[in-house]
XYZ file of N, CA, C and O in Angstrom:
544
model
N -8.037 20.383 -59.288
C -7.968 19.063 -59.855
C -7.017 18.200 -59.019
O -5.917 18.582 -58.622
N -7.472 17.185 -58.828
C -6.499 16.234 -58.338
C -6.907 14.401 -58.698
O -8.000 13.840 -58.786
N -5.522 13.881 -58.835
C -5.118 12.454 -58.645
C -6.281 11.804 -58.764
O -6.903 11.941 -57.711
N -7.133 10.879 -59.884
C -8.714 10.372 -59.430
C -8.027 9.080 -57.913
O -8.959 8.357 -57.559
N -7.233 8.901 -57.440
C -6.829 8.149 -56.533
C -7.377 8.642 -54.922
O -7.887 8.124 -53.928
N -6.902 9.998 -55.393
C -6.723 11.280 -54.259
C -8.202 11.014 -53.813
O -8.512 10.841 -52.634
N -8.783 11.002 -54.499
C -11.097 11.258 -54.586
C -11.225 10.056 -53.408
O -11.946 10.361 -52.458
N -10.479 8.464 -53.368
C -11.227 8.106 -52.198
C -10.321 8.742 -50.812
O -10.761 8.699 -49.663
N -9.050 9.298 -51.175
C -8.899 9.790 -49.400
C -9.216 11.024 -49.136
O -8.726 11.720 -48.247
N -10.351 11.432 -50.186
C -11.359 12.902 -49.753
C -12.447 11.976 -49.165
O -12.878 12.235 -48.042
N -12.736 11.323 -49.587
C -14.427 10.278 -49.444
C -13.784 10.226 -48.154
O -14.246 10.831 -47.186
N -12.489 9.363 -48.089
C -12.722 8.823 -46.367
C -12.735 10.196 -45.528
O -13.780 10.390 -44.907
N -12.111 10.807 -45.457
C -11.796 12.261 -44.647
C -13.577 12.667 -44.812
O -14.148 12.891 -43.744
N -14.153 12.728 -45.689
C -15.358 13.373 -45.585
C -16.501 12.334 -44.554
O -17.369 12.729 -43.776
N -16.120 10.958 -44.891
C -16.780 9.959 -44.036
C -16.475 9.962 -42.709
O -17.296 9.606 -41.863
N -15.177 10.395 -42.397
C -14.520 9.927 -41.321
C -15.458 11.208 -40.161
O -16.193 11.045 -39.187
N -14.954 12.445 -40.895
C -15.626 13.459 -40.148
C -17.107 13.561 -39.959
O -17.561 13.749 -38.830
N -17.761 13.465 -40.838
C -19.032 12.925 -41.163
C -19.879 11.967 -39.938
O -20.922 12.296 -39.373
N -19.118 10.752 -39.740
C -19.102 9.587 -39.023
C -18.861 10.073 -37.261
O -19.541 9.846 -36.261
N -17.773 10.711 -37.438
C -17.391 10.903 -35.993
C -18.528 11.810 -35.222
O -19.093 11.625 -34.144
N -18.668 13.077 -36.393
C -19.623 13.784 -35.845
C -20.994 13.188 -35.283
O -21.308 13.363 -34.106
N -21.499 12.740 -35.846
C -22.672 11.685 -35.665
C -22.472 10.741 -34.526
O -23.133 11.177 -33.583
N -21.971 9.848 -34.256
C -21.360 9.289 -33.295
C -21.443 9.746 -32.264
O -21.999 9.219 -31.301
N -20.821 10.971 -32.294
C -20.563 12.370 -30.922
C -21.841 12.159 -30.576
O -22.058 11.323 -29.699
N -22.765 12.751 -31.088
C -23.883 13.174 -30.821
C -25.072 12.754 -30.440
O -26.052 13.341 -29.982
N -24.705 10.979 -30.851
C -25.118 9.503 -29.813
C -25.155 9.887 -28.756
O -26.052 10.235 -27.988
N -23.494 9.775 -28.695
C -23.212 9.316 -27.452
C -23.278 9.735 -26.792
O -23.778 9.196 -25.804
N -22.647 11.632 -26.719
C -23.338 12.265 -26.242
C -24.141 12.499 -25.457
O -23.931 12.877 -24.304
N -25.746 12.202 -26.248
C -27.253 11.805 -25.586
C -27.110 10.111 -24.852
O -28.001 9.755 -24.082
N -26.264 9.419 -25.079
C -26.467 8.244 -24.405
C -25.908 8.096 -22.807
O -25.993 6.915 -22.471
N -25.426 8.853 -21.853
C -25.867 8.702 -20.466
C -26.349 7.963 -19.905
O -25.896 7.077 -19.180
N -28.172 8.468 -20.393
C -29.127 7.874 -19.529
C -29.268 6.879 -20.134
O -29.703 6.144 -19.248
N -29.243 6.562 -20.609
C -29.542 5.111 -21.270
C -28.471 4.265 -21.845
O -28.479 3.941 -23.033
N -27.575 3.915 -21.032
C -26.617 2.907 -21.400
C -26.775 1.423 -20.658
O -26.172 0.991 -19.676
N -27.961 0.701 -21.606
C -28.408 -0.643 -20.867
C -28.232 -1.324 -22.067
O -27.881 -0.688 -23.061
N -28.445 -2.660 -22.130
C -27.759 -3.874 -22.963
C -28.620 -3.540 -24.161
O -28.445 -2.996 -25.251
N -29.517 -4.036 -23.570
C -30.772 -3.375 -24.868
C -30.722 -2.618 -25.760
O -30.966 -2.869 -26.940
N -30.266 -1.188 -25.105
C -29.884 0.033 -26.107
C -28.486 -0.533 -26.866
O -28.400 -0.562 -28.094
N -27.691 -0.862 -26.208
C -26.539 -1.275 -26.940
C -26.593 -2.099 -27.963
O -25.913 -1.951 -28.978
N -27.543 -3.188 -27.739
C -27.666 -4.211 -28.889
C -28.449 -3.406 -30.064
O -27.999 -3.450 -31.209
N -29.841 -2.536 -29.711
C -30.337 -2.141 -30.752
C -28.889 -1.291 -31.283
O -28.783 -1.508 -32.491
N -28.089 -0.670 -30.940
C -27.222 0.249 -31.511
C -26.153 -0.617 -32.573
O -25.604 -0.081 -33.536
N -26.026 -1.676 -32.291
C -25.586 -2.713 -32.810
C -25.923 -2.772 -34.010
O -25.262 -2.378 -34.971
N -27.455 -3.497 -34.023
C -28.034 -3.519 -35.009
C -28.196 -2.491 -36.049
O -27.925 -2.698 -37.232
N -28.697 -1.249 -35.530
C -28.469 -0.430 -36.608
C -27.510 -0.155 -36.975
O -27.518 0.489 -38.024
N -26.366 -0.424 -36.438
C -24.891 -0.102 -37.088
C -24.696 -1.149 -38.094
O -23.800 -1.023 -38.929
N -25.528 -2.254 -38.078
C -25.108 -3.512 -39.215
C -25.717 -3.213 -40.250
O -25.291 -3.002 -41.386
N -27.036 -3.191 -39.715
C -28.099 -2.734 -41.237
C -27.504 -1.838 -41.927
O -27.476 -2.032 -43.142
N -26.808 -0.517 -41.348
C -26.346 0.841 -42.438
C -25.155 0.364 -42.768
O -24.676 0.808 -43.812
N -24.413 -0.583 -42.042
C -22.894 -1.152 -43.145
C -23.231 -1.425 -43.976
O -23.229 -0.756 -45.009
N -23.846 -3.041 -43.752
C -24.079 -4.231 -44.455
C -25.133 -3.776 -45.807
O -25.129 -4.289 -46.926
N -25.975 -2.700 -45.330
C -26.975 -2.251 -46.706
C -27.199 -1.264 -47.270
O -27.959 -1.139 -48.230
N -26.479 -0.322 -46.674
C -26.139 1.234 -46.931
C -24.909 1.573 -47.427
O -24.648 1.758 -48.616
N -24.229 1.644 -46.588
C -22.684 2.112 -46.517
C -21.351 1.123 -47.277
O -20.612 1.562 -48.158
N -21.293 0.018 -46.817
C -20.782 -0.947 -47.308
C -20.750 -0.642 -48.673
O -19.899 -0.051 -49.338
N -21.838 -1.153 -48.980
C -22.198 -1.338 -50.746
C -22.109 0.163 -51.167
O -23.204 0.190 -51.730
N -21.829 0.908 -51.257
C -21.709 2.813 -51.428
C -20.347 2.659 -51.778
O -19.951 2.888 -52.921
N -19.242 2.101 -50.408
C -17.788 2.374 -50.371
C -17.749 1.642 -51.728
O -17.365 2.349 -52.659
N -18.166 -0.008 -52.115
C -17.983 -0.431 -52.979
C -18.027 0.166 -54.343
O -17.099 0.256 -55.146
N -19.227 0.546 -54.464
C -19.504 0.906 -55.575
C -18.641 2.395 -55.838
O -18.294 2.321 -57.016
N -18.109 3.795 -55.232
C -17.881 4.754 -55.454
C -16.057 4.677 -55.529
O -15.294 5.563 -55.915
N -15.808 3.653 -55.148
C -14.278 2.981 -55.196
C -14.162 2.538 -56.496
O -13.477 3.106 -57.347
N -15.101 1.097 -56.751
C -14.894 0.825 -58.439
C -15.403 2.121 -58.845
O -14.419 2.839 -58.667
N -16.245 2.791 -59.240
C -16.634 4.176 -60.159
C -15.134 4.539 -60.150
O -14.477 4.217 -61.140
N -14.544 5.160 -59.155
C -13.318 5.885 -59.260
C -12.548 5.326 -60.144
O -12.548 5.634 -61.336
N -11.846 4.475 -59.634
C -11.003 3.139 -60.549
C -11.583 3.152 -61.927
O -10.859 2.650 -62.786
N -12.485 3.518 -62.230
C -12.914 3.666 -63.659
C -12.777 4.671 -64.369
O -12.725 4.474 -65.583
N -12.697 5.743 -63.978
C -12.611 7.108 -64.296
C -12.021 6.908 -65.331
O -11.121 6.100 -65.101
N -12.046 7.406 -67.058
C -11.166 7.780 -67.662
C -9.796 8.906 -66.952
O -8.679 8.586 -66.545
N -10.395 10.146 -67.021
C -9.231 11.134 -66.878
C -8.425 10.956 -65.370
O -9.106 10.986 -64.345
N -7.109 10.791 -65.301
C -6.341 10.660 -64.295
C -6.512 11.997 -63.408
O -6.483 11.673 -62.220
N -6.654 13.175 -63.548
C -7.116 14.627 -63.064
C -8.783 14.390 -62.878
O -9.482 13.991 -63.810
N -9.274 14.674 -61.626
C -10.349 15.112 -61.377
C -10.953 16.103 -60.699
O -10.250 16.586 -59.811
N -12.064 16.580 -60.832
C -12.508 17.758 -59.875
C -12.913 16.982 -58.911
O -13.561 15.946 -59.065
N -12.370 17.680 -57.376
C -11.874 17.273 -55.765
C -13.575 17.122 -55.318
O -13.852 16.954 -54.130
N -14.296 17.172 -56.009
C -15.858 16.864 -55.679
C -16.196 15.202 -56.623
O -17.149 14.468 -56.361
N -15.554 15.035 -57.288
C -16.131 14.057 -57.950
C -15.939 12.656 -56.949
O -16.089 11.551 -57.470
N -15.567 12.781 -55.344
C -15.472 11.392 -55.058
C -17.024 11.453 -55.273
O -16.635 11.239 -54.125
N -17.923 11.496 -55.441
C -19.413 11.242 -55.435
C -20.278 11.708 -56.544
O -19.897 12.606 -57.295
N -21.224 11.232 -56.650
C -22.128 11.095 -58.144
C -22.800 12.039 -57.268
O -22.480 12.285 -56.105
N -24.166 12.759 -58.205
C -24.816 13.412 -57.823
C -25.951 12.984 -57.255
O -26.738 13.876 -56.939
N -26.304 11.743 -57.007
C -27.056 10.775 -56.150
C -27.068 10.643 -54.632
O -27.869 10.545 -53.702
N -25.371 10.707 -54.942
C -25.086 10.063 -53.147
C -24.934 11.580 -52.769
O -24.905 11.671 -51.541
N -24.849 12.549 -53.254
C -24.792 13.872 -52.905
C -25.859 14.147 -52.356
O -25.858 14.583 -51.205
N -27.213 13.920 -53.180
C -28.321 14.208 -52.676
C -28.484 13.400 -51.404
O -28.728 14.152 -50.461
N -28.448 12.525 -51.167
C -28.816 11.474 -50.123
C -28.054 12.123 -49.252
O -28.618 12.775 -48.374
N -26.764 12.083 -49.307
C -25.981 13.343 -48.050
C -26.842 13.954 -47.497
O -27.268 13.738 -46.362
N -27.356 15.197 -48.628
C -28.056 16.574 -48.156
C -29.172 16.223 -47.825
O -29.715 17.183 -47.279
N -29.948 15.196 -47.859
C -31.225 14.943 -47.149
C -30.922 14.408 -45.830
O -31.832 14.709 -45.058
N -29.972 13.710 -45.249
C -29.208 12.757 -44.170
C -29.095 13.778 -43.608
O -29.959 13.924 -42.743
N -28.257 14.756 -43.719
C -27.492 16.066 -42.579
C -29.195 16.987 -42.931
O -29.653 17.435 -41.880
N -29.727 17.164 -43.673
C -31.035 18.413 -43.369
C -32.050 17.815 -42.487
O -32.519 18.531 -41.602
N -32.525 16.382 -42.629
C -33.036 15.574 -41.908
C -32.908 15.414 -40.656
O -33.898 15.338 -39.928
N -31.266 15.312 -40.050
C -30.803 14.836 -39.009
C -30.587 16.421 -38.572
O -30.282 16.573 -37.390
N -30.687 17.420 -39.244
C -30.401 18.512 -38.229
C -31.803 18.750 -38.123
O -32.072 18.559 -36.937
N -32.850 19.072 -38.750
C -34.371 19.395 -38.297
C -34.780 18.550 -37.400
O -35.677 18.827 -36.604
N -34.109 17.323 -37.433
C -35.052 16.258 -36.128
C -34.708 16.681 -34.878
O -35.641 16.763 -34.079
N -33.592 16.978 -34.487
C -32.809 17.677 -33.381
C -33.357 19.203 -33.060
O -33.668 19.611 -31.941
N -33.409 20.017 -34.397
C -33.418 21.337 -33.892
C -35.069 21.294 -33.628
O -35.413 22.151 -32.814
N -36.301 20.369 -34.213
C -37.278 20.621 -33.513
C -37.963 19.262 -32.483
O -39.064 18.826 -32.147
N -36.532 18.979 -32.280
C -36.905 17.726 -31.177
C -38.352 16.764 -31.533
O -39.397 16.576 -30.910
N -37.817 16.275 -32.872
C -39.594 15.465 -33.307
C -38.944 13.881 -32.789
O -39.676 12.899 -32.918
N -37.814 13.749 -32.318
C -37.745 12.334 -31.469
C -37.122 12.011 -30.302
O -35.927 11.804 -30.511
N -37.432 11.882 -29.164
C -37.214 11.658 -27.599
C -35.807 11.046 -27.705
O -35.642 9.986 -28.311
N -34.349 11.994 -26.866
C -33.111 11.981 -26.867
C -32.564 10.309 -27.228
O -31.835 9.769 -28.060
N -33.476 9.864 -25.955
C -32.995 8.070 -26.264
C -32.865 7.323 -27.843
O -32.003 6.617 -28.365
N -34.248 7.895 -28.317
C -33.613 7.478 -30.041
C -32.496 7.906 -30.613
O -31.806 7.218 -31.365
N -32.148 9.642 -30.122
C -30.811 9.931 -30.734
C -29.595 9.133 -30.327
O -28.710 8.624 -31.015
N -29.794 9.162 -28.999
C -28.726 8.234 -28.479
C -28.510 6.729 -29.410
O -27.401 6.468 -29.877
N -29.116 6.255 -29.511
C -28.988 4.528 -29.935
C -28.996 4.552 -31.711
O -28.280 3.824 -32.399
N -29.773 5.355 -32.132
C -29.804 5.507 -33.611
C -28.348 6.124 -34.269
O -27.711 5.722 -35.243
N -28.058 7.367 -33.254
C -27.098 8.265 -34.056
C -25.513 7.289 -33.559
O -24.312 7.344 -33.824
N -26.376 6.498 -32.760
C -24.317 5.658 -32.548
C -24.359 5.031 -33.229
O -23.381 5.173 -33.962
N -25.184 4.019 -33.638
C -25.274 2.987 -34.656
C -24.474 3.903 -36.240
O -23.466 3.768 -36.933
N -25.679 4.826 -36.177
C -25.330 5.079 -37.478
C -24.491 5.986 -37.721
O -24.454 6.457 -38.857
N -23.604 6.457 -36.705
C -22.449 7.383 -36.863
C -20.976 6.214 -36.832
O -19.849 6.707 -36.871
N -21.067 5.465 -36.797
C -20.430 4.045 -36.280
C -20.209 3.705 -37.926
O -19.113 3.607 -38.478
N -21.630 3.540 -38.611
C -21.199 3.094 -39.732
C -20.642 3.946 -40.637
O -20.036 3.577 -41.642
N -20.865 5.295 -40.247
C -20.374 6.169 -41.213
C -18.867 6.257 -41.398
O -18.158 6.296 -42.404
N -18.584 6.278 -39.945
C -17.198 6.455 -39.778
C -16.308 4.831 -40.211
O -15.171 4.900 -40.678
N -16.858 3.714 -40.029
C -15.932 2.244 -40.573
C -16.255 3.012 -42.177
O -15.216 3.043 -42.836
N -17.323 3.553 -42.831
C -17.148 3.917 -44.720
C -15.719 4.785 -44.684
O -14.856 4.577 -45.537
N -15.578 5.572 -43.840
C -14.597 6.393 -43.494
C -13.085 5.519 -43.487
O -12.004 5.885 -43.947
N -13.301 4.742 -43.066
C -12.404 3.799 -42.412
C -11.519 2.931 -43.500
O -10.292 2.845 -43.449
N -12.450 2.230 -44.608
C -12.558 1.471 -45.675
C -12.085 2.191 -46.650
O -11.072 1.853 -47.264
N -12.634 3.070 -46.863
C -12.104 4.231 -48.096
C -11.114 4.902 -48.179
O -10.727 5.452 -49.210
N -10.361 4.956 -46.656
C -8.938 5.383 -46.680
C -7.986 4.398 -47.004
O -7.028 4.402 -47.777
N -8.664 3.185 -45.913
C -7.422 1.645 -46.558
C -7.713 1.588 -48.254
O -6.654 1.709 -48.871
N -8.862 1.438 -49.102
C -8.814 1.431 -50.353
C -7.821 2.475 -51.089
O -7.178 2.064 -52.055
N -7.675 3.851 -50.648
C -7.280 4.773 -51.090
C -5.829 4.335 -50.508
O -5.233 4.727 -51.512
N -4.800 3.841 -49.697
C -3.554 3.810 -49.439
C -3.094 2.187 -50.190
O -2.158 2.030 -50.975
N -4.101 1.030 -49.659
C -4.062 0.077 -50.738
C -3.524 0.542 -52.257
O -2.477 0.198 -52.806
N -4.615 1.469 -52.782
C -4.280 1.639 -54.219
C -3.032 2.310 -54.436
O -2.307 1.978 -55.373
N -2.776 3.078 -53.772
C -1.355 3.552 -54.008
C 0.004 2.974 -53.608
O 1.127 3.455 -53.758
N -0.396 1.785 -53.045
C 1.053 1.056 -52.918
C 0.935 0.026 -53.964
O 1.663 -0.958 -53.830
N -0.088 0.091 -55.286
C 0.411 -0.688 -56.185
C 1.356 0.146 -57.451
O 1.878 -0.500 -58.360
């Protein structure tokens, strides 16, 4: 059990690592293909998964917390059993696409920076929320 405060600087630590890993694994694959183009699409998908994914997630699983009745929580509850699932489809998804190569490296490259990018700013957000809240 711990602090329901404690739950978003598990979220960020879980985002952060989460995020970085992903990222890696862009970039990684991005070498051959570091042209403006790729960069901008990487861009873009890094906005779309803030701005309509991720973003609105940090929001919403921050107020949830802040709501919690009991001040003690179980160290799993930064997340509903929703965003859990969506996790486990994200990492089973993203490891079968890789382990049976169903998309040509260059997509990994530009997709997985974008969207390891956004994982890691949820990462990012959820720790300032989580140190924010404790300096009130």
């Amino acid at each position: 059990m711990v602090k329901k405060t404690q739950l978003l600087l598990i979220a960020s630590l879980v985002w952060l690592f989460a995020g970085f890993n992903v990222a890696k694994i862009g970039i990684d694959a991005y070498q051959s293909y570091v042209e403006i183009v790729n960069i901008s699409v990487s861009t873009f998908v890094f906005l779309i998964f803030w701005f309509m994914v991720f973003g609105p997630l940090v929001k919403k699983h921050t107020q949830r917390i802040s709501e919690l009745n009991e001040e003690k929580q179980f160290f799993l509850n930064f997340f509903d059993a929703k965003s859990f699932s969506i996790m486990a489809i994200m990492i089973l998804g993203g490891l079968g696409i890789r382990k049976f190569q169903l998309l040509p490296e260059q997509f990994i490259a530009i997709f997985y920076s974008g969207l390891g990018s956004a994982l890691f700013l949820a990462g990012i957000v959820f720790g300032y929320n989580y140190f924010n809240t404790n300096r009130k």
